[in-house]
PDB file of C-alpha atoms in Angstrom:
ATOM      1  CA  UNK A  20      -4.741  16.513 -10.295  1.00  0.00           C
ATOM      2  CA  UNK A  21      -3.607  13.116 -11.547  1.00  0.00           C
ATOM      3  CA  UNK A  22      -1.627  12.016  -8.400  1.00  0.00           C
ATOM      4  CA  UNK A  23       0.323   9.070  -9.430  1.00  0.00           C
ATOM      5  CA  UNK A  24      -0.418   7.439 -13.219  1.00  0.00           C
ATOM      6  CA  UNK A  25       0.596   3.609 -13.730  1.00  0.00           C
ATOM      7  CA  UNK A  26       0.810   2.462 -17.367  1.00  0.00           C
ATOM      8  CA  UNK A  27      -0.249  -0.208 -18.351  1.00  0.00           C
ATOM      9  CA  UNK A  28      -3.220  -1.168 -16.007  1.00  0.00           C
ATOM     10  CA  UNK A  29      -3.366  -4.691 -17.842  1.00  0.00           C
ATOM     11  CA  UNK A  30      -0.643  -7.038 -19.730  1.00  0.00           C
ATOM     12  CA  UNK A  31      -0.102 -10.388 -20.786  1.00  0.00           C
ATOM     13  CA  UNK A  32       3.617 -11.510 -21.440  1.00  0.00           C
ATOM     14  CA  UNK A  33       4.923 -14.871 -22.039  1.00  0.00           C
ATOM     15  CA  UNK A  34       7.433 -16.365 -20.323  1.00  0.00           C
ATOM     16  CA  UNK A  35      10.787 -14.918 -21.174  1.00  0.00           C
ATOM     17  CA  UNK A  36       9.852 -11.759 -22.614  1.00  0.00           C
ATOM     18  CA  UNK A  37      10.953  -8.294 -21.023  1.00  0.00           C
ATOM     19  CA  UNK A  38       8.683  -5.121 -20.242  1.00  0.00           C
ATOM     20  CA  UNK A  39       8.565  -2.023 -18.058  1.00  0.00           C
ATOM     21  CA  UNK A  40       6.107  -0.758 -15.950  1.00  0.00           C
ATOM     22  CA  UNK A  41       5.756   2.787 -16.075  1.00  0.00           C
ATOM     23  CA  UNK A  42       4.774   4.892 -13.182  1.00  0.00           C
ATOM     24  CA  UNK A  43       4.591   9.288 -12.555  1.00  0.00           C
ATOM     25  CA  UNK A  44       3.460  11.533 -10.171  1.00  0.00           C
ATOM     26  CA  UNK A  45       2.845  15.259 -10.185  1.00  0.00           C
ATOM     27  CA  UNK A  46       2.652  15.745  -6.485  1.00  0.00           C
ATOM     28  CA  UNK A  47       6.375  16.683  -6.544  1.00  0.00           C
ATOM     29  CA  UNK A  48       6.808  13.893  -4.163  1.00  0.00           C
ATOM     30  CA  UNK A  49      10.568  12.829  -3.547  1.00  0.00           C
ATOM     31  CA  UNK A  50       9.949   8.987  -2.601  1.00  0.00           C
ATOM     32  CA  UNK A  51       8.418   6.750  -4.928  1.00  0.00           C
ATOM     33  CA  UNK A  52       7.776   2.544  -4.347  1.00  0.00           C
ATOM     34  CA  UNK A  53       7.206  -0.587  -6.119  1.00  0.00           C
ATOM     35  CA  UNK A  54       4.731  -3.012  -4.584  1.00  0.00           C
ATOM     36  CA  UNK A  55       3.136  -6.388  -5.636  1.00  0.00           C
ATOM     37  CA  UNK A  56       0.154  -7.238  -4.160  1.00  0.00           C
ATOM     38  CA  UNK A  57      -0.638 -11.031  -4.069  1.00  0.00           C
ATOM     39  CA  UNK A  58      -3.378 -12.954  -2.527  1.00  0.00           C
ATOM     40  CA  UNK A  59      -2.540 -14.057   1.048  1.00  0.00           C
ATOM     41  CA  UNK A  60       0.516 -11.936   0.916  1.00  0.00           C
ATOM     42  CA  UNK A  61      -0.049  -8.579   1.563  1.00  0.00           C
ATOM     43  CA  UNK A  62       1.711  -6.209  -0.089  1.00  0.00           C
ATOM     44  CA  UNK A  63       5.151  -6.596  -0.477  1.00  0.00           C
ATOM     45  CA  UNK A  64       8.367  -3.758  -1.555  1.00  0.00           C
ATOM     46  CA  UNK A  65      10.623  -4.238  -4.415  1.00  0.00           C
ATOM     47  CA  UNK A  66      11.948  -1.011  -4.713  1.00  0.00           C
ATOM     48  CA  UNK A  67      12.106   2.218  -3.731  1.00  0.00           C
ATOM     49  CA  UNK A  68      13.685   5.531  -4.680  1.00  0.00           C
ATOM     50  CA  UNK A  69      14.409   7.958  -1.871  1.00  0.00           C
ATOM     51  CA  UNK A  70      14.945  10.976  -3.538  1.00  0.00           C
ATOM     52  CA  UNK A  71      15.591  11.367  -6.988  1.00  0.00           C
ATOM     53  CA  UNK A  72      19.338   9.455  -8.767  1.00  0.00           C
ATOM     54  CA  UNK A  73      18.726   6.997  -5.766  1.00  0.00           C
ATOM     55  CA  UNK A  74      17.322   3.516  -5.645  1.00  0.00           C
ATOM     56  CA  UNK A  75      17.636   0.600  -3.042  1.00  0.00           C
ATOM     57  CA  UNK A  76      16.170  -2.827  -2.817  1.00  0.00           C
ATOM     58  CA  UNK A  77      13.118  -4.260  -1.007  1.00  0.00           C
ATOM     59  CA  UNK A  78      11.927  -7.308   0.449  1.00  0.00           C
ATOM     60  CA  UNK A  79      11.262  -9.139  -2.931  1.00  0.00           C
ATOM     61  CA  UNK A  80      14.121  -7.139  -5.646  1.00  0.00           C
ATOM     62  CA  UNK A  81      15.013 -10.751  -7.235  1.00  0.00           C
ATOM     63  CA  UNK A  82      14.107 -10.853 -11.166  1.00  0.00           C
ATOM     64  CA  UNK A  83      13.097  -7.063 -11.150  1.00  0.00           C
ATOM     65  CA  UNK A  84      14.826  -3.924 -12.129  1.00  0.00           C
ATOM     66  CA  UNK A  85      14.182  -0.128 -11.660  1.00  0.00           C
ATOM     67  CA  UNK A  86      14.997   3.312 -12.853  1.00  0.00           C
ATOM     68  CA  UNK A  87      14.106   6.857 -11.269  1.00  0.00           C
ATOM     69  CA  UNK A  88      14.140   8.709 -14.539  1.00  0.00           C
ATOM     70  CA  UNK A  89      13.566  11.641 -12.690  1.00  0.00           C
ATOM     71  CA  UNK A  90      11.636  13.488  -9.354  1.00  0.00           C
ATOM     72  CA  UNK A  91       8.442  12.542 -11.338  1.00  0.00           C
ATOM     73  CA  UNK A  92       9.313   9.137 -12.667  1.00  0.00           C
ATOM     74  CA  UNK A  93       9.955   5.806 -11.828  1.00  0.00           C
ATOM     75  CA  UNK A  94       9.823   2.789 -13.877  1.00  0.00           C
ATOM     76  CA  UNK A  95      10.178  -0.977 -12.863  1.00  0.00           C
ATOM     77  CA  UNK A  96      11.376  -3.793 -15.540  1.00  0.00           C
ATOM     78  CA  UNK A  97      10.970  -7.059 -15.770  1.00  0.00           C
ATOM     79  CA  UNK A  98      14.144  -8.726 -17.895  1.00  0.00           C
ATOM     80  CA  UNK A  99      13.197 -11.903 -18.367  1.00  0.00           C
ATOM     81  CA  UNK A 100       9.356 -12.707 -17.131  1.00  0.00           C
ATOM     82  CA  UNK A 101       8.902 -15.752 -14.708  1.00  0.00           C
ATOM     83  CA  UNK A 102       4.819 -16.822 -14.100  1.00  0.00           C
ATOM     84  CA  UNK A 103       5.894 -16.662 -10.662  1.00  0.00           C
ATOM     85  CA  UNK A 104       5.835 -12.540 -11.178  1.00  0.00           C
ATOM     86  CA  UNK A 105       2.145 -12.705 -12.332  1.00  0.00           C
ATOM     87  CA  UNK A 106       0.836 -10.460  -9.556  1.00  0.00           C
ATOM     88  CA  UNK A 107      -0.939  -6.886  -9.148  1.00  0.00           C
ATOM     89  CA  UNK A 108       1.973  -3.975  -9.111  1.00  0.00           C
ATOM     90  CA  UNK A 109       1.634  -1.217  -7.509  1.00  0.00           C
ATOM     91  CA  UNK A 110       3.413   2.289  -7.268  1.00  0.00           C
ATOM     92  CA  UNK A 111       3.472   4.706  -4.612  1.00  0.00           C
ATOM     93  CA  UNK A 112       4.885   8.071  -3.548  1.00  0.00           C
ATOM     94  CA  UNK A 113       5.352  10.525  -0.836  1.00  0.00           C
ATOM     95  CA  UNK A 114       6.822  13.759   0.338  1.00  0.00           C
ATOM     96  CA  UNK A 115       9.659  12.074   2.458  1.00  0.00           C
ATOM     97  CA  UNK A 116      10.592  12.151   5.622  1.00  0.00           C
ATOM     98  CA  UNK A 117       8.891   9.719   8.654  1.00  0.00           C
ATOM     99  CA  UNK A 118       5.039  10.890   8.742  1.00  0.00           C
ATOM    100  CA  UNK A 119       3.718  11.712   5.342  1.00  0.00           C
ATOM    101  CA  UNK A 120       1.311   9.811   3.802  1.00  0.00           C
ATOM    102  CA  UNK A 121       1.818   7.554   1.200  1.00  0.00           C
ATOM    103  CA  UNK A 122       0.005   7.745  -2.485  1.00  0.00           C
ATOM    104  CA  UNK A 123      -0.711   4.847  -4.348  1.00  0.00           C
ATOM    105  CA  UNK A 124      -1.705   4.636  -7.890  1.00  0.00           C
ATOM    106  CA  UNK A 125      -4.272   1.874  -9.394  1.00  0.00           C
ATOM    107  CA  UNK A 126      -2.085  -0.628 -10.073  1.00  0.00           C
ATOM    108  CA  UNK A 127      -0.585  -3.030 -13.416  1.00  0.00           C
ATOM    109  CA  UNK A 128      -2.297  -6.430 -13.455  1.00  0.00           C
ATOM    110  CA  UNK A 129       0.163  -8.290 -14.890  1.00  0.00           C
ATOM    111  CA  UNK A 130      -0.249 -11.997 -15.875  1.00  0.00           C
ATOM    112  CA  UNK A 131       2.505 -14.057 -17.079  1.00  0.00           C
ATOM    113  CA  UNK A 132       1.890 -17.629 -19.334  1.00  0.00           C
TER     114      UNK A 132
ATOM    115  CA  UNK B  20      11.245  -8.817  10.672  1.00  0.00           C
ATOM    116  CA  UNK B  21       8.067  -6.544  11.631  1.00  0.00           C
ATOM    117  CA  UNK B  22       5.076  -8.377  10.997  1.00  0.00           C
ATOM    118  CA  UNK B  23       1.786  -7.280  10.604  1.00  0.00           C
ATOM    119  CA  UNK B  24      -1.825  -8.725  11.160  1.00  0.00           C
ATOM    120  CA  UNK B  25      -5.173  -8.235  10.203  1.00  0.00           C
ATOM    121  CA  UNK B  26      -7.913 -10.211  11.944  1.00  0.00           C
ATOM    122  CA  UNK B  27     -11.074 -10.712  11.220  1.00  0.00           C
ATOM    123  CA  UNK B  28      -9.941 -11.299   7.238  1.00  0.00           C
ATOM    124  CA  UNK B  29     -13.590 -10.539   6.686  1.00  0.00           C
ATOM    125  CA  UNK B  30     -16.299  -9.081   8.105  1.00  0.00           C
ATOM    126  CA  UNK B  31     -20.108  -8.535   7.579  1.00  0.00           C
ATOM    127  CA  UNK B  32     -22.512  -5.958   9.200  1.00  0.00           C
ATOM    128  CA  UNK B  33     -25.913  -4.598   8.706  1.00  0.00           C
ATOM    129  CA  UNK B  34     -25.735  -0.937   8.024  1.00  0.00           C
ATOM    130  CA  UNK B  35     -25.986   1.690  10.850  1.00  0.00           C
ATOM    131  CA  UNK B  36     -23.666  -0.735  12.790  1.00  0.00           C
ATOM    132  CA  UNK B  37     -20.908   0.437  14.447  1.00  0.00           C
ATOM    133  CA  UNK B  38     -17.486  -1.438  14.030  1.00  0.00           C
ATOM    134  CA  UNK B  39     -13.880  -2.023  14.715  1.00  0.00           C
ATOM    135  CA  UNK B  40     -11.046  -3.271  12.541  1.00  0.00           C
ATOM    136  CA  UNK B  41      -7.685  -4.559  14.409  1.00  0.00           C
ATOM    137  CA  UNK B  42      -4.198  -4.458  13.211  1.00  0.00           C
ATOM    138  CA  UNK B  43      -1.486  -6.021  15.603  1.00  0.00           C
ATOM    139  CA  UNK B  44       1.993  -5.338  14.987  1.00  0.00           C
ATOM    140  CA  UNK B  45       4.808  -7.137  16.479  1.00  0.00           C
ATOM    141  CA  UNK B  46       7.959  -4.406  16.306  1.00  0.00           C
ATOM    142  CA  UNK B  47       7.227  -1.079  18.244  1.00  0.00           C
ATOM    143  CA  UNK B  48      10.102   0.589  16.913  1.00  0.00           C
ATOM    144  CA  UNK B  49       7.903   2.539  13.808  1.00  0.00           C
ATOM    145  CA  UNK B  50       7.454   5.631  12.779  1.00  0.00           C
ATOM    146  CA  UNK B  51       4.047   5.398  11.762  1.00  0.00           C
ATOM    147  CA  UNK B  52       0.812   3.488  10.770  1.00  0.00           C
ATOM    148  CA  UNK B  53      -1.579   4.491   8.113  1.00  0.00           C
ATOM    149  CA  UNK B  54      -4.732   2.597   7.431  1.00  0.00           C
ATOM    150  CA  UNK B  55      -6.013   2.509   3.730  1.00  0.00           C
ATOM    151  CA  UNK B  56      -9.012   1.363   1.923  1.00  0.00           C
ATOM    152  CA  UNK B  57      -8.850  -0.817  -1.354  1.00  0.00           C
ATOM    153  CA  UNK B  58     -11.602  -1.137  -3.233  1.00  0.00           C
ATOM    154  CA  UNK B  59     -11.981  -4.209  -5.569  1.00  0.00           C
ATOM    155  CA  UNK B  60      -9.609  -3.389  -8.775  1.00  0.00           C
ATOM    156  CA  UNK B  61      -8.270  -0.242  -7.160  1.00  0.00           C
ATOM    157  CA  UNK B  62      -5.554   1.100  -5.746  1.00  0.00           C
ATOM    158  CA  UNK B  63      -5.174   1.583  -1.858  1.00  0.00           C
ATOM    159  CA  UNK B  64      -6.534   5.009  -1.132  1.00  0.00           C
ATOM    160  CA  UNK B  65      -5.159   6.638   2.229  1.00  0.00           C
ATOM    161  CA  UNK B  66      -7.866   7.131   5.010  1.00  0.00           C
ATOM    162  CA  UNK B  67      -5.553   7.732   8.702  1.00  0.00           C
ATOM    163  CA  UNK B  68      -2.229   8.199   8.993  1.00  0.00           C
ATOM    164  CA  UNK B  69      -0.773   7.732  13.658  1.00  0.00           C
ATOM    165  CA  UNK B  70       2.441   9.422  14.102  1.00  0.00           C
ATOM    166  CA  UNK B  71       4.061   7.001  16.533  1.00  0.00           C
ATOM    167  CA  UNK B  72       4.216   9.799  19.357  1.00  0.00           C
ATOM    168  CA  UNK B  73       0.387  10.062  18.690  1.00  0.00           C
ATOM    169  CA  UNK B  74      -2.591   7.952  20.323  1.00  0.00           C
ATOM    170  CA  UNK B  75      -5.753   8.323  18.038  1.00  0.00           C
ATOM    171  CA  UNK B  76      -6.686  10.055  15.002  1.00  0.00           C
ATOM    172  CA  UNK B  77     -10.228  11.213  13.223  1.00  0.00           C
ATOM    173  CA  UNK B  78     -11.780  11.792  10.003  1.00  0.00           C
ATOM    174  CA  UNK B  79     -15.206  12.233   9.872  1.00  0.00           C
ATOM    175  CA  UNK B  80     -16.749   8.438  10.779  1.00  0.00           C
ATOM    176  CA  UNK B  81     -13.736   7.203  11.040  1.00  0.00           C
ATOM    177  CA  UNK B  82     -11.561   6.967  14.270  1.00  0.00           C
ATOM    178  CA  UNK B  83      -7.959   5.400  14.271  1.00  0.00           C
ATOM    179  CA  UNK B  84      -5.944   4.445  17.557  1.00  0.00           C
ATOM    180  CA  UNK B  85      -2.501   3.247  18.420  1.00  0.00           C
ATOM    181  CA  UNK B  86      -1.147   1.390  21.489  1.00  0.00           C
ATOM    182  CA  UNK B  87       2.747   1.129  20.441  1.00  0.00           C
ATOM    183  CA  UNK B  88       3.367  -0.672  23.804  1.00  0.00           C
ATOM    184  CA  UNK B  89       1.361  -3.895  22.591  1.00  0.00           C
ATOM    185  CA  UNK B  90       1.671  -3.732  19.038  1.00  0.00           C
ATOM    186  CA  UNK B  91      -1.665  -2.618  18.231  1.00  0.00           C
ATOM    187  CA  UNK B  92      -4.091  -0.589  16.300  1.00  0.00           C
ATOM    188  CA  UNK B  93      -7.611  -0.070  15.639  1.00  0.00           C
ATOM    189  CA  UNK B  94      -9.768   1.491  13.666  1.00  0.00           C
ATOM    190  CA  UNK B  95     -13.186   2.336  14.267  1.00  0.00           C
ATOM    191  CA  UNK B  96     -16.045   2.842  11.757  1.00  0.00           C
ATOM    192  CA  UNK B  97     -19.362   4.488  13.266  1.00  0.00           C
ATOM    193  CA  UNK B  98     -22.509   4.277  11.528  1.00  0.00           C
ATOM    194  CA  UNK B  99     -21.385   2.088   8.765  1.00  0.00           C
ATOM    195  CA  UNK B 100     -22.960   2.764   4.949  1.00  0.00           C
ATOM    196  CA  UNK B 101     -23.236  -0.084   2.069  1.00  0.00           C
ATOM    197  CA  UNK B 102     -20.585   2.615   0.517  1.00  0.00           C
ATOM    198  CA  UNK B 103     -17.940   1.414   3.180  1.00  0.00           C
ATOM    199  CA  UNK B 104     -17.687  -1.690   1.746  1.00  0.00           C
ATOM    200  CA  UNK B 105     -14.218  -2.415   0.627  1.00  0.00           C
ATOM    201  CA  UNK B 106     -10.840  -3.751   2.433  1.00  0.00           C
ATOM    202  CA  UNK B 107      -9.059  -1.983   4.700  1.00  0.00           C
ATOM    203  CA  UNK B 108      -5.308  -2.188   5.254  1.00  0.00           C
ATOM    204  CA  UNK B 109      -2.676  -0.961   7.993  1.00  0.00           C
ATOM    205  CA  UNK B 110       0.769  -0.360   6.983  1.00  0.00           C
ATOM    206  CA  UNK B 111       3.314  -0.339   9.578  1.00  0.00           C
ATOM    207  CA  UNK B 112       6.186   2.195   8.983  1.00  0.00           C
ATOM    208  CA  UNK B 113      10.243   1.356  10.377  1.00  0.00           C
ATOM    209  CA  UNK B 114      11.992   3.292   7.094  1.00  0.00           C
ATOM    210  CA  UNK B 115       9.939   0.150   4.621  1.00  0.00           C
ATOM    211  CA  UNK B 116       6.412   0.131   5.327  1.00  0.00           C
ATOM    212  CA  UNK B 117       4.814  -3.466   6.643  1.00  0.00           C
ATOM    213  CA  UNK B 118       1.339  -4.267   5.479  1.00  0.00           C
ATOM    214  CA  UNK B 119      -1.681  -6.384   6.690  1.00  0.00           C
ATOM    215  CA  UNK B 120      -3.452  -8.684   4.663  1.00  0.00           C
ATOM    216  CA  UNK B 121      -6.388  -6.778   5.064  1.00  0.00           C
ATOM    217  CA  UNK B 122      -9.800  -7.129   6.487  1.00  0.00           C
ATOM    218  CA  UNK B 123     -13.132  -7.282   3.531  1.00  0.00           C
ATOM    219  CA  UNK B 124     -16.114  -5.292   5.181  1.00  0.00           C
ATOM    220  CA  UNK B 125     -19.296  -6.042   3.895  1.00  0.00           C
ATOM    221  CA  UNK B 126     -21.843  -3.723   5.099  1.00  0.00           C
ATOM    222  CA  UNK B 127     -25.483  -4.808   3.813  1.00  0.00           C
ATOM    223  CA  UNK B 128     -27.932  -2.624   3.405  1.00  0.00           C
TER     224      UNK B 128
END
């Protein structure tokens, strides 16, 4: 049981370039979240995806896209990288609904020049 | 805006000790907390989730309470192990989940 797969787990862009951050799980989970962890910061949402065809923005959405592809998918893109989006990303999931646990997966270090 | 707090941001005990980890909260109006465990280069693995109607939870060494009325949580770790070593977070839960900074337990053999 693979729980919840983030690809890449390392990348280097330069500023400017554009990439996505790919993230599925196989718990049949209907919510699914994009975090960035940065020192001093905590972690912090970007997105999230309620149930499947429905996204809404986080605390920190600015420069950052997202897609739920589908229940078991959801990716995050970056447009146009900023060094101010180096960070540790994170994706989660859960069943829904107001006490179920959330999953995480191991994270996308992600360093921007 | 529901903000959450760790405190001590690190700790170090000798093993066999017993301990507590704090997490104050200053919105009562959550759902739930959840306390996780990060290990360095990891992802944040789920150790206790509190329902908000609930007062304490357990699993195994590990003993999580809740006091909505002051905005705080704890979590207690009883006979700690060098294997316990990691950071520990709280997440808050109003819809969006809040988290800590975290507190890094050392526990030396």
């Amino acid at each position: 049981n693979a729980g919840v797969t983030q690809t890449p787990k390392f990348q280097v862009l330069k500023t400017g370039q554009s990439m996505t951050l790919q993230c599925a799980q196989d718990m049949n989970h209907n919510s699914m979240y994009w975090y960035r962890q940065d020192p001093g910061m905590g972690l912090r949402l970007i997105y999230y995806s309620a149930s499947e065809g429905t996204t809404d923005k986080g605390e920190v959405p600015n420069g950052y896209n997202v897609s739920r592809l589908n229940k078991r998918e959801f990716s995050l893109r970056l447009e146009s990288a900023a060094p101010s989006q180096t960070s540790v990303y994170f994706c989660a999931s859960k069943w829904g609904g107001a006490n179920q646990p959330q999953h995480f997966g191991d994270g996308t270090r992600l360093s921007i020049l | 805006k529901q903000e959450v707090t760790q405190i001590p941001a690190a700790l170090s005990v000798p093993e066999g000790e017993n301990l507590v980890l704090n997490c104050s909260f200053t919105d009562s109006a959550i759902y739930n907390l959840q306390w996780f465990r990060q290990d360095p280069g990891k992802g944040l693995t789920s150790l206790l989730l509190i329902q908000s109607s609930q007062r304490e939870q357990t699993s195994g060494r590990l003993n999580a309470s809740l006091d909505k009325s002051s905005g705080r949580s704890t979590l207690y770790i009883a006979a700690s192990q060098p294997g316990d070593s990691a950071t520990y977070l709280c997440a808050v839960d109003a819809g969006k989940s809040t988290f800590g900074d975290g507190t890094t337990l050392t526990v030396k053999p």
